[in-house]
mmCIF file of C-alpha atoms and ligand atoms in Angstrom:
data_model
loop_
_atom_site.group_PDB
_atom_site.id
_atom_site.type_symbol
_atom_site.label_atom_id
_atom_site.label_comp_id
_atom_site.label_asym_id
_atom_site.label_seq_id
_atom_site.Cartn_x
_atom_site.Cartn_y
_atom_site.Cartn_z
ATOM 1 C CA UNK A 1 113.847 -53.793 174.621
ATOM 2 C CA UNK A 2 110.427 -54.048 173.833
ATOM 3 C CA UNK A 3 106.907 -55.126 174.876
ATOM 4 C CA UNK A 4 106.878 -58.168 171.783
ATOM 5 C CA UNK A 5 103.244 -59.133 172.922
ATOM 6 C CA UNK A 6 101.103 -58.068 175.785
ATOM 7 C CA UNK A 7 102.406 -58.573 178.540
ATOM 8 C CA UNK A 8 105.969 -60.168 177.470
ATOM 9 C CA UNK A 9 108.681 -58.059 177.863
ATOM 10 C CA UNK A 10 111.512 -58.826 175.383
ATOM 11 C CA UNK A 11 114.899 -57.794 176.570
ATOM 12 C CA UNK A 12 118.547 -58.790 174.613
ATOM 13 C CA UNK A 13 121.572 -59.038 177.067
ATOM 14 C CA UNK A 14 124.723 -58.609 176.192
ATOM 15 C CA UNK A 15 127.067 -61.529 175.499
ATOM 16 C CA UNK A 16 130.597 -60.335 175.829
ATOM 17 C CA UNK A 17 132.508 -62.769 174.200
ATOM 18 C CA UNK A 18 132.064 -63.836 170.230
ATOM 19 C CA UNK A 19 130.231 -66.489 170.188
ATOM 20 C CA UNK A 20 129.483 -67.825 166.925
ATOM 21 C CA UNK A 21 128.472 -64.615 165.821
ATOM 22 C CA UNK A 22 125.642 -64.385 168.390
ATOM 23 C CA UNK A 23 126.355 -60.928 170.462
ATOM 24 C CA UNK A 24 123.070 -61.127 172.559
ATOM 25 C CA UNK A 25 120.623 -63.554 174.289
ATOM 26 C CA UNK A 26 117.057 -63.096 174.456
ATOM 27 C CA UNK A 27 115.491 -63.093 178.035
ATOM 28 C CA UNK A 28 111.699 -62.848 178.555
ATOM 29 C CA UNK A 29 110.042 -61.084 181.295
ATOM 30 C CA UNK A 30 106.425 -62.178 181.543
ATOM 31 C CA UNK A 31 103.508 -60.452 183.423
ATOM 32 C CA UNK A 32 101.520 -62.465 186.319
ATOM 33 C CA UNK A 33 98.873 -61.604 188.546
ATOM 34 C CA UNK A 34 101.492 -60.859 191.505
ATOM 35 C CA UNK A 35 104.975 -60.293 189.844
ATOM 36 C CA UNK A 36 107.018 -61.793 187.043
ATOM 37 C CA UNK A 37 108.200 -65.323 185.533
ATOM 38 C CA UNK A 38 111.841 -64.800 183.779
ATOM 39 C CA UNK A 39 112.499 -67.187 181.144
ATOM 40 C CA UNK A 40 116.156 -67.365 180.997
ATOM 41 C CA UNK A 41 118.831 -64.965 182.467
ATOM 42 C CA UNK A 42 121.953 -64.482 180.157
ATOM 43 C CA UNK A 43 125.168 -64.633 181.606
ATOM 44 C CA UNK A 44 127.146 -63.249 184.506
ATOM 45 C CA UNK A 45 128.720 -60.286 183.860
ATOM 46 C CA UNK A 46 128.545 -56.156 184.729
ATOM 47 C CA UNK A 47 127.811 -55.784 181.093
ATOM 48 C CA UNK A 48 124.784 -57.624 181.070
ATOM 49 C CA UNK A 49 123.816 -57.283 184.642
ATOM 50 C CA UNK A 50 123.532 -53.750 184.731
ATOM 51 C CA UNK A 51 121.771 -53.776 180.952
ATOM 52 C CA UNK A 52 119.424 -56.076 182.900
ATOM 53 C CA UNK A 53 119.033 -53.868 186.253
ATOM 54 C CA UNK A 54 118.496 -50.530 184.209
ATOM 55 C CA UNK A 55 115.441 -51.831 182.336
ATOM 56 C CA UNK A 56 113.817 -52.870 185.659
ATOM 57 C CA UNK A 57 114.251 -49.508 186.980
ATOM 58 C CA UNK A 58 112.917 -47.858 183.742
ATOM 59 C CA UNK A 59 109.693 -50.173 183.506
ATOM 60 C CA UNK A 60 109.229 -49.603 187.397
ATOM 61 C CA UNK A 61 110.272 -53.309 188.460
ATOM 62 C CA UNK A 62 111.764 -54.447 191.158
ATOM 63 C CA UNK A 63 113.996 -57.708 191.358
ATOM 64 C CA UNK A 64 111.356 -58.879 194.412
ATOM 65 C CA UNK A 65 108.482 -58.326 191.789
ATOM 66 C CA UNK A 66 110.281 -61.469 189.708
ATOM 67 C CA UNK A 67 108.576 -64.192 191.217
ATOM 68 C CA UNK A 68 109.651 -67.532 188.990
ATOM 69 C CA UNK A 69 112.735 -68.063 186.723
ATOM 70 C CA UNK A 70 112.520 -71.199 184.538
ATOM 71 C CA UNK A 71 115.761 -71.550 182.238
ATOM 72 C CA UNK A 72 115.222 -73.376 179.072
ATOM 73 C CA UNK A 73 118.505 -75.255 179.149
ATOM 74 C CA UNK A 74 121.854 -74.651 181.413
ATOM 75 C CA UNK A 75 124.292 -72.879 179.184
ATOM 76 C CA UNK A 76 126.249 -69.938 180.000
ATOM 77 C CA UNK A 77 124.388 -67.461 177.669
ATOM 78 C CA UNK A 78 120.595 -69.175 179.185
ATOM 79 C CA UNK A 79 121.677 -69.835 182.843
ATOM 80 C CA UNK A 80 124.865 -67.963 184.069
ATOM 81 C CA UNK A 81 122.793 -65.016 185.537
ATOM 82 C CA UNK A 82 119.522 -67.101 187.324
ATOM 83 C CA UNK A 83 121.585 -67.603 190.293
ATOM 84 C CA UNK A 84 122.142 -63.808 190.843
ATOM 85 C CA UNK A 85 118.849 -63.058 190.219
ATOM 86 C CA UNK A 86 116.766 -65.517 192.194
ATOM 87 C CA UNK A 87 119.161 -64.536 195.387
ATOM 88 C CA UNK A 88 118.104 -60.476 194.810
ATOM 89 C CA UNK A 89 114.811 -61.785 193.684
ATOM 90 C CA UNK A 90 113.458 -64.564 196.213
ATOM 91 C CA UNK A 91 112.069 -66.035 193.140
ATOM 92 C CA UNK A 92 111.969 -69.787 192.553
ATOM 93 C CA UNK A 93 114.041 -71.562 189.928
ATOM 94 C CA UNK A 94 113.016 -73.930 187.137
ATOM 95 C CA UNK A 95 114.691 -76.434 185.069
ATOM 96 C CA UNK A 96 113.566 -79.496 182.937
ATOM 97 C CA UNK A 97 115.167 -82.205 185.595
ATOM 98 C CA UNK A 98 118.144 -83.620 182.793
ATOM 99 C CA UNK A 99 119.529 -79.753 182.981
ATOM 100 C CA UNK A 100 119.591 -79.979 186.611
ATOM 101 C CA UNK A 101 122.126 -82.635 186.787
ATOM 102 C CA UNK A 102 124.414 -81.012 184.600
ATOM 103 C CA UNK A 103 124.999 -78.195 187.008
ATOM 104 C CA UNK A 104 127.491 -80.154 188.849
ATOM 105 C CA UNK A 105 129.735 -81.855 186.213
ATOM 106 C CA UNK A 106 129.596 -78.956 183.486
ATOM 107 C CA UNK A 107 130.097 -75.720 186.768
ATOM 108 C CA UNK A 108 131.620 -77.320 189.770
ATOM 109 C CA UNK A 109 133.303 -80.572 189.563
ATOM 110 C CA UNK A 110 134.453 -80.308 186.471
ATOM 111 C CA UNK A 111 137.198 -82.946 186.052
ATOM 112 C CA UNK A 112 135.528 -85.856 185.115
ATOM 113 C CA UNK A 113 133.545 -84.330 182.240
ATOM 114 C CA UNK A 114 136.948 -83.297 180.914
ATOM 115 C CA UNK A 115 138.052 -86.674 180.925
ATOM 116 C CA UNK A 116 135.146 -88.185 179.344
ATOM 117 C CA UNK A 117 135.571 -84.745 176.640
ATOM 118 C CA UNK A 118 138.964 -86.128 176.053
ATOM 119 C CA UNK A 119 138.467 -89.613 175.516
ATOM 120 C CA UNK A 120 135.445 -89.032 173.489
ATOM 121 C CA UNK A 121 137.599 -86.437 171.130
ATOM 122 C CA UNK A 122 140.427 -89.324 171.109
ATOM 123 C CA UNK A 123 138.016 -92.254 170.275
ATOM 124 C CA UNK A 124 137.261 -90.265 167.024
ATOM 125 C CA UNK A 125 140.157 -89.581 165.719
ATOM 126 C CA UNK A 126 141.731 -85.918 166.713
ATOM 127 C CA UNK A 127 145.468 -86.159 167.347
ATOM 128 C CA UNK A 128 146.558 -86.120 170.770
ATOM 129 C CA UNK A 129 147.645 -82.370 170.677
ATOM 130 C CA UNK A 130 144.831 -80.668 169.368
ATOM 131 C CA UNK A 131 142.602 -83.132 171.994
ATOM 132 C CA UNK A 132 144.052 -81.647 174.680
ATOM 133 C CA UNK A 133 143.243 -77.651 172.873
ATOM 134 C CA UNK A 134 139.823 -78.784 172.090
ATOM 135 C CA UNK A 135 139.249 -80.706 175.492
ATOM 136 C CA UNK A 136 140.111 -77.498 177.648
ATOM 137 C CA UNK A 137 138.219 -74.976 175.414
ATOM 138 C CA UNK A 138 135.555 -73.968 177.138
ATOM 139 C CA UNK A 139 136.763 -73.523 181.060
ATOM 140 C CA UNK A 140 136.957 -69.640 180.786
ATOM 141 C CA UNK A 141 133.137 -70.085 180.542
ATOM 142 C CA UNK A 142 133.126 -71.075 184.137
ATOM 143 C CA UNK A 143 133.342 -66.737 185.278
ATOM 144 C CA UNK A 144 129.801 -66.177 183.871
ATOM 145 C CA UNK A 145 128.081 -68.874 185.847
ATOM 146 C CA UNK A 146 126.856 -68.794 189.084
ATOM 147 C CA UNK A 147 125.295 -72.165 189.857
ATOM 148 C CA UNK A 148 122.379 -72.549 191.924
ATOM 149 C CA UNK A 149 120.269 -75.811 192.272
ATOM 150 C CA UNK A 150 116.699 -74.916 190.791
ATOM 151 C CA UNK A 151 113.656 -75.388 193.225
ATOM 152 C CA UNK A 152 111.456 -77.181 190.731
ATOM 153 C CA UNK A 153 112.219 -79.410 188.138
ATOM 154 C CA UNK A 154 110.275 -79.583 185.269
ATOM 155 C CA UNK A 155 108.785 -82.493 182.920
ATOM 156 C CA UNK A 156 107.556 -82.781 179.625
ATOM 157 C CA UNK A 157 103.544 -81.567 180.117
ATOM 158 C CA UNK A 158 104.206 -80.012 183.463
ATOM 159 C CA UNK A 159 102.456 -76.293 183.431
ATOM 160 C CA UNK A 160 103.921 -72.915 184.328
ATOM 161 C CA UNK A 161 101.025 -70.099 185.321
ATOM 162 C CA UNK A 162 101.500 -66.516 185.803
ATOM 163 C CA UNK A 163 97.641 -66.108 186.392
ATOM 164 C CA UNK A 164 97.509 -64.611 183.430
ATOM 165 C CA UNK A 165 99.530 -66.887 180.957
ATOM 166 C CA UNK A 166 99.447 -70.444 181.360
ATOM 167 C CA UNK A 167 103.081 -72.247 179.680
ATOM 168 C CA UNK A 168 103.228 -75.802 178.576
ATOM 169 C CA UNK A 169 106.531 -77.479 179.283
ATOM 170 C CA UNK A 170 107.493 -79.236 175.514
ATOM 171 C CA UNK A 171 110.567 -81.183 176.482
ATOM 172 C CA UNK A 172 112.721 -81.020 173.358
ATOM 173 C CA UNK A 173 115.999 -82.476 173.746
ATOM 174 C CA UNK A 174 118.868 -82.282 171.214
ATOM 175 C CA UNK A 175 120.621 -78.854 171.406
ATOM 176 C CA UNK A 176 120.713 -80.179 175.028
ATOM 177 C CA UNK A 177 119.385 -83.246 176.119
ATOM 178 C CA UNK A 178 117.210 -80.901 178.847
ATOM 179 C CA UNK A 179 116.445 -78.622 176.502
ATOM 180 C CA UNK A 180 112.719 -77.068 177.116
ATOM 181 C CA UNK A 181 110.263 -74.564 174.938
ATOM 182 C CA UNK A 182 107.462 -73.377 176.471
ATOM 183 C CA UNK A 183 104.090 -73.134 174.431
ATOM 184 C CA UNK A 184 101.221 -71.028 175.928
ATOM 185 C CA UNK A 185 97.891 -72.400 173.481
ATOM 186 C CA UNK A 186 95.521 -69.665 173.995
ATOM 187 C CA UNK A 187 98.063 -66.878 172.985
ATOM 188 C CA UNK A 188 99.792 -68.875 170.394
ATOM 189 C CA UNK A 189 103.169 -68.108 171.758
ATOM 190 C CA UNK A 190 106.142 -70.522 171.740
ATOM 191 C CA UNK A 191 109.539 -69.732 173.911
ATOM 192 C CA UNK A 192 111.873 -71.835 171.448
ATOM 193 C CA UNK A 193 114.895 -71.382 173.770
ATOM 194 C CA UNK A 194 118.013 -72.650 171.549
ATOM 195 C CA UNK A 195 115.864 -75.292 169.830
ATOM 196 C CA UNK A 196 114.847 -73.500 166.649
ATOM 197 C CA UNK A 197 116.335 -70.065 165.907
ATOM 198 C CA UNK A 198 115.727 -67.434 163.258
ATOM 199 C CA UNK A 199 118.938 -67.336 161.868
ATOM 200 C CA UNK A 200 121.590 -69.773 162.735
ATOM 201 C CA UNK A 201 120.998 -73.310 163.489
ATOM 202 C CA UNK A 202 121.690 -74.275 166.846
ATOM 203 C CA UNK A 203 124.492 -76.385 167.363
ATOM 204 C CA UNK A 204 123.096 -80.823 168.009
ATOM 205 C CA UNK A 205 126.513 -82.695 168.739
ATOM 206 C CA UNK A 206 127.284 -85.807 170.157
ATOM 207 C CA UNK A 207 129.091 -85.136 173.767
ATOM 208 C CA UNK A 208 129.126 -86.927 176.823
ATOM 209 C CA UNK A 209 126.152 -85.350 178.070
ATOM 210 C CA UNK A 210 124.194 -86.093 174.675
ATOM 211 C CA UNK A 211 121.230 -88.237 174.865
ATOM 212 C CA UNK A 212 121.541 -90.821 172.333
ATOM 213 C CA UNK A 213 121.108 -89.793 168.578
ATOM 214 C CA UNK A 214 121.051 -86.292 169.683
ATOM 215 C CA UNK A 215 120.405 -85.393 165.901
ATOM 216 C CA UNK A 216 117.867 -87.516 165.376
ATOM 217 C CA UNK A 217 115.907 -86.150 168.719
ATOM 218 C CA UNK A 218 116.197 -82.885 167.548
ATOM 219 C CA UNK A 219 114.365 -83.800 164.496
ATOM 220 C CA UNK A 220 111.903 -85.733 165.986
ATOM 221 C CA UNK A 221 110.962 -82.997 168.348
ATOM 222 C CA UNK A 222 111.146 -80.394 165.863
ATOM 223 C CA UNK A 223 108.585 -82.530 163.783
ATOM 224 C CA UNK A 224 106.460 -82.505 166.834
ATOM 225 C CA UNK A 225 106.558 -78.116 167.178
ATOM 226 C CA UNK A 226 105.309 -78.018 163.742
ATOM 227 C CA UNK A 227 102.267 -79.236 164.389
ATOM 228 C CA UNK A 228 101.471 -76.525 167.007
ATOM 229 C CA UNK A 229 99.173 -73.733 166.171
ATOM 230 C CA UNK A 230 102.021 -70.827 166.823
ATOM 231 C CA UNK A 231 101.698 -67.082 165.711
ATOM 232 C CA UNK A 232 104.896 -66.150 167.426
ATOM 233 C CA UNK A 233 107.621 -67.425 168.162
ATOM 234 C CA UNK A 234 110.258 -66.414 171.216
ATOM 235 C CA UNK A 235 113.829 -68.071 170.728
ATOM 236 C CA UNK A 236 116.963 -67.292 172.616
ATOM 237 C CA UNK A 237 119.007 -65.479 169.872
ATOM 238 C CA UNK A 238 117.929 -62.879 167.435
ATOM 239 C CA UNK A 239 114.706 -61.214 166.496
ATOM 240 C CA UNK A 240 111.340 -62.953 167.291
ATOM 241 C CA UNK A 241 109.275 -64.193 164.153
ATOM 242 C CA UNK A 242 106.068 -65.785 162.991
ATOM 243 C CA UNK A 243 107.266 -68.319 160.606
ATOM 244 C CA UNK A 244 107.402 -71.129 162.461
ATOM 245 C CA UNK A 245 106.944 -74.124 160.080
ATOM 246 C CA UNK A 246 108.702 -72.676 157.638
ATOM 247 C CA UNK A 247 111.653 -72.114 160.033
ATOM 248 C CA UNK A 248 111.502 -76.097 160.455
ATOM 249 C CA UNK A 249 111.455 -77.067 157.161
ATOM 250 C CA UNK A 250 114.896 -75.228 156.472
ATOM 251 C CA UNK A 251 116.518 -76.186 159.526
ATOM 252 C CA UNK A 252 114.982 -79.975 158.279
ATOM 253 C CA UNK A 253 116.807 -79.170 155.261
ATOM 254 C CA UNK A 254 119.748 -78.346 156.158
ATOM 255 C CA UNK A 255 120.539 -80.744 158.351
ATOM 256 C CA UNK A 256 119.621 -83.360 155.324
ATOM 257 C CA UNK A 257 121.888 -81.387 153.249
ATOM 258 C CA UNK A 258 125.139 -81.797 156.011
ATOM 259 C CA UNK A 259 124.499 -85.887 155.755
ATOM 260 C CA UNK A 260 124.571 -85.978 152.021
ATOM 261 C CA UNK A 261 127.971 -83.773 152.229
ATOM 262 C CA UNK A 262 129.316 -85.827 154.854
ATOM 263 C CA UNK A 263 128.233 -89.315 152.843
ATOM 264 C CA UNK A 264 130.403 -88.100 150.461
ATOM 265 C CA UNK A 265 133.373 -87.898 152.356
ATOM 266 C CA UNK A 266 133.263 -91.214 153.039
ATOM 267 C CA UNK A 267 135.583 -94.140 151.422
ATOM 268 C CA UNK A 268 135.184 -97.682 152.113
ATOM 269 C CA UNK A 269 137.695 -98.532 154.804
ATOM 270 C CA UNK A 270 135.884 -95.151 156.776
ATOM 271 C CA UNK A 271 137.120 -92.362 158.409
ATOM 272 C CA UNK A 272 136.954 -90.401 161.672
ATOM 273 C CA UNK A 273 134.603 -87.986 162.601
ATOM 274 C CA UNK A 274 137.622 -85.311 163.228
ATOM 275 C CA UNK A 275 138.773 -86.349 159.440
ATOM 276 C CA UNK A 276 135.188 -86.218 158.153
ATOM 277 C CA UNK A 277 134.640 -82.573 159.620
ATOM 278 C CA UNK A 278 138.385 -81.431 158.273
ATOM 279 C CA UNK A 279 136.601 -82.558 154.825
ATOM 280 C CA UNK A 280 133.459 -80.413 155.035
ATOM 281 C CA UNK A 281 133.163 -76.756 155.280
ATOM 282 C CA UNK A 282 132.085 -74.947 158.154
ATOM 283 C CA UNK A 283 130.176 -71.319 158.429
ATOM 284 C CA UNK A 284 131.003 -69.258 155.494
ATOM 285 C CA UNK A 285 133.347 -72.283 153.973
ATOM 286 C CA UNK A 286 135.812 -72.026 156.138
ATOM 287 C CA UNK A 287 137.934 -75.402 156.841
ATOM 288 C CA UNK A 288 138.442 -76.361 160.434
ATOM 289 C CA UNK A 289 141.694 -75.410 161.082
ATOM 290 C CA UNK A 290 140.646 -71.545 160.420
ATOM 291 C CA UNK A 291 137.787 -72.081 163.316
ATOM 292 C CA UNK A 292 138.913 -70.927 167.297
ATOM 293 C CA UNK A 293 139.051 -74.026 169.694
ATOM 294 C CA UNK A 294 135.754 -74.104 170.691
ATOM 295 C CA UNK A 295 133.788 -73.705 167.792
ATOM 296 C CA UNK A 296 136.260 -76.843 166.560
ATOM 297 C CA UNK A 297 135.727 -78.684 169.112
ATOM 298 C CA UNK A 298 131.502 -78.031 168.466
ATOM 299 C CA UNK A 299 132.122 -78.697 164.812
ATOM 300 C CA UNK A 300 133.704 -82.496 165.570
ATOM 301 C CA UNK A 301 131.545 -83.260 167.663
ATOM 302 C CA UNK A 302 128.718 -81.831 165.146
ATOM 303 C CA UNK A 303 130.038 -84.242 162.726
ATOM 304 C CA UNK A 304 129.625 -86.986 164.982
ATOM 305 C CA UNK A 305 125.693 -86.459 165.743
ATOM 306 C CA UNK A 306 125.465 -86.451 162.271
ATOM 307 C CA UNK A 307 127.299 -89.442 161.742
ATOM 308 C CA UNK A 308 125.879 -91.437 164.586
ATOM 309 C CA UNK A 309 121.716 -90.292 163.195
ATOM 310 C CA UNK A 310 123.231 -92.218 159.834
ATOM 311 C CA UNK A 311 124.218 -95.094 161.585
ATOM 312 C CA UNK A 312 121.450 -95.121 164.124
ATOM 313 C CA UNK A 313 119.419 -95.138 160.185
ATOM 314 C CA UNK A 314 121.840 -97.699 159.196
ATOM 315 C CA UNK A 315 123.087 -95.551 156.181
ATOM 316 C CA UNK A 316 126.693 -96.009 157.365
ATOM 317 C CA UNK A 317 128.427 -98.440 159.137
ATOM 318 C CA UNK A 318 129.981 -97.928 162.316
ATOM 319 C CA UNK A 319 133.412 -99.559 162.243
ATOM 320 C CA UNK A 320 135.547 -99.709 165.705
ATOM 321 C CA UNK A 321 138.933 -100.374 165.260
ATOM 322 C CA UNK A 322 141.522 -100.092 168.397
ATOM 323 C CA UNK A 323 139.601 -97.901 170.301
ATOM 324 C CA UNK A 324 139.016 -95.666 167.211
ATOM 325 C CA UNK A 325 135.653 -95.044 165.709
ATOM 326 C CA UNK A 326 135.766 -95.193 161.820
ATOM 327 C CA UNK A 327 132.179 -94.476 160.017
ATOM 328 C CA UNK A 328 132.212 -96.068 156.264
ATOM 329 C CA UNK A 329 129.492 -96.182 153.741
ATOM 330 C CA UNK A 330 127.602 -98.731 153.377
HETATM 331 ZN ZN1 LIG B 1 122.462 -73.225 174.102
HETATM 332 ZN ZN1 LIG B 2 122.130 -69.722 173.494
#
């Protein structure tokens, strides 16, 4: 926990359960003229709650001294925690205004986006069993969330002041189709969020929330970042860094790399995207089957954003069949 820049407090939060490898989220605490702005919250749990509430009270803040909260998109790790804090806070809450209206389907009413979870797993390809494993895998996530309706909603240009830094809102959908960084020009700071991290590459899939292409998006708006003058970059997950274009052009890369290894999966009458991402390997060449529920259910639906940017690009054909998507080369 560290002041990364002047005035930008840099705290990691605790992330209790394995996710993906990632143990901690990055939360930013930025100096104003009268108080704070809070760029995400992490989730809610004691753990990270009280790893939160002890470096207020060593750097002499008070929760009433945070005076805006702007999440960069509504998952657990981002989100689960803004509620809690803007009610011990006062502070108001800020979301780009896609995020906002997946508060209710993904946190309280939850039913329906199971359904559409299911069908959508069905419609390409995974077996009726494992559907049900994969549909159902994230609903312990629900504990760490507290949702609360943000006071502002945010668009692609709008501004965010502290008096002292000045954010531009870069609207950068893919990892979620809400999905915000924050660029402050005079500083030549970027808060990346989930969109481009150090490390991993954030996961793009195709899901019933997913804009269309998601993939595709995500490149596009990455393309767009690179042309910024930034000296640092902020992102949600691991250690800050300078190397911003650079950063692109691998995660540019990589993703070109996953299309030519799934074209070559493919066979002319086509195949599911569940058989397509039992054919590739995942993380450290692992198959599928050895990945836990969720990160299986991520992984077909991974597939499928990269199958649908091909056919979007018309390098394979989309091939319905019965209800069943098949993707074929062309
Ligand atoms: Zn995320
Ligand atoms: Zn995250």
């Amino acid at each position: 926990m560290t002041e990364i820049s002047p005035g930008i407090h840099w705290l990691k939060l605790p992330i209790t359960l394995e996710n993906a490898g990632v143990t901690h989220v990055n939360v930013y605490l930025i100096k104003g003229n009268k108080g704070y702005l809070l760029v995400d919250s992490g989730w809610n749990t004691d753990d990270s709650f009280t790893t939160f509430h002890n470096y207020l009270v060593k750097n002499g803040i008070g929760f009433q001294d945070i005076k805006q909260i702007v999440v960069t998109h509504v998952h657990p790790d981002h989100y689960g925690m803004a509620g809690r804090i803007k009610k011990l806070s006062g502070a108001t809450m800020a979301m780009h205004h896609i995020e906002k209206d997946f508060i209710e389907p993904r946190y309280v009413a939850m039913e329906e986006l199971l359904l559409k979870t299911g069908r959508m797993l069905t419609a390409n390809g995974t077996p009726e069993k494992e559907m049900v494993v994969l549909r159902d895998a994230s609903l312990d996530v629900e504990q760490y969330i507290v949702p609360t309706i943000p006071d502002r909603l945010l668009h692609e240009g709008d501004t965010i002041t502290t008096g002292i830094f000045t954010f531009r809102v870069i609207w950068t959908p893919g990892h979620s189709s809400g999905h915000i960084c924050l660029y402050e020009p005079d500083k030549k700071i970027l808060l990346s969020g989930d969109h481009i991290l150090p490390k991993i590459t954030p996961n793009i899939s195709v899901n019933p929330q997913s804009i269309e292409n998601p993939l595709g998006r995500y490149l596009e708006s990455l393309k767009y970042l690179r042309q910024l003058d930034v000296s640092l970059t902020l992102p949600g997950h691991d250690q800050p860094f300078k190397n911003l274009k650079e950063r692109i052009d691998e995660i540019t890369y990589h993703h070109g790399q996953r299309n030519l290894e799934i074209l070559r999966t493919l066979a002319l009458g086509g195949k599911t995207a569940y058989r397509i991402a039992q054919e590739i390997t995942w993380g450290d060449n692992s198959g599928l089957k050895d990945l836990p529920p969720f990160h299986r259910r991520m992984a077909v639906f991974e597939t499928l954003a990269h199958l649908e940017m091909m056919a979007a690009e018309s390098r394979v054909d989309k091939l319905p069949r019965k209800g069943i998507n098949y993707y074929a080369q062309k």
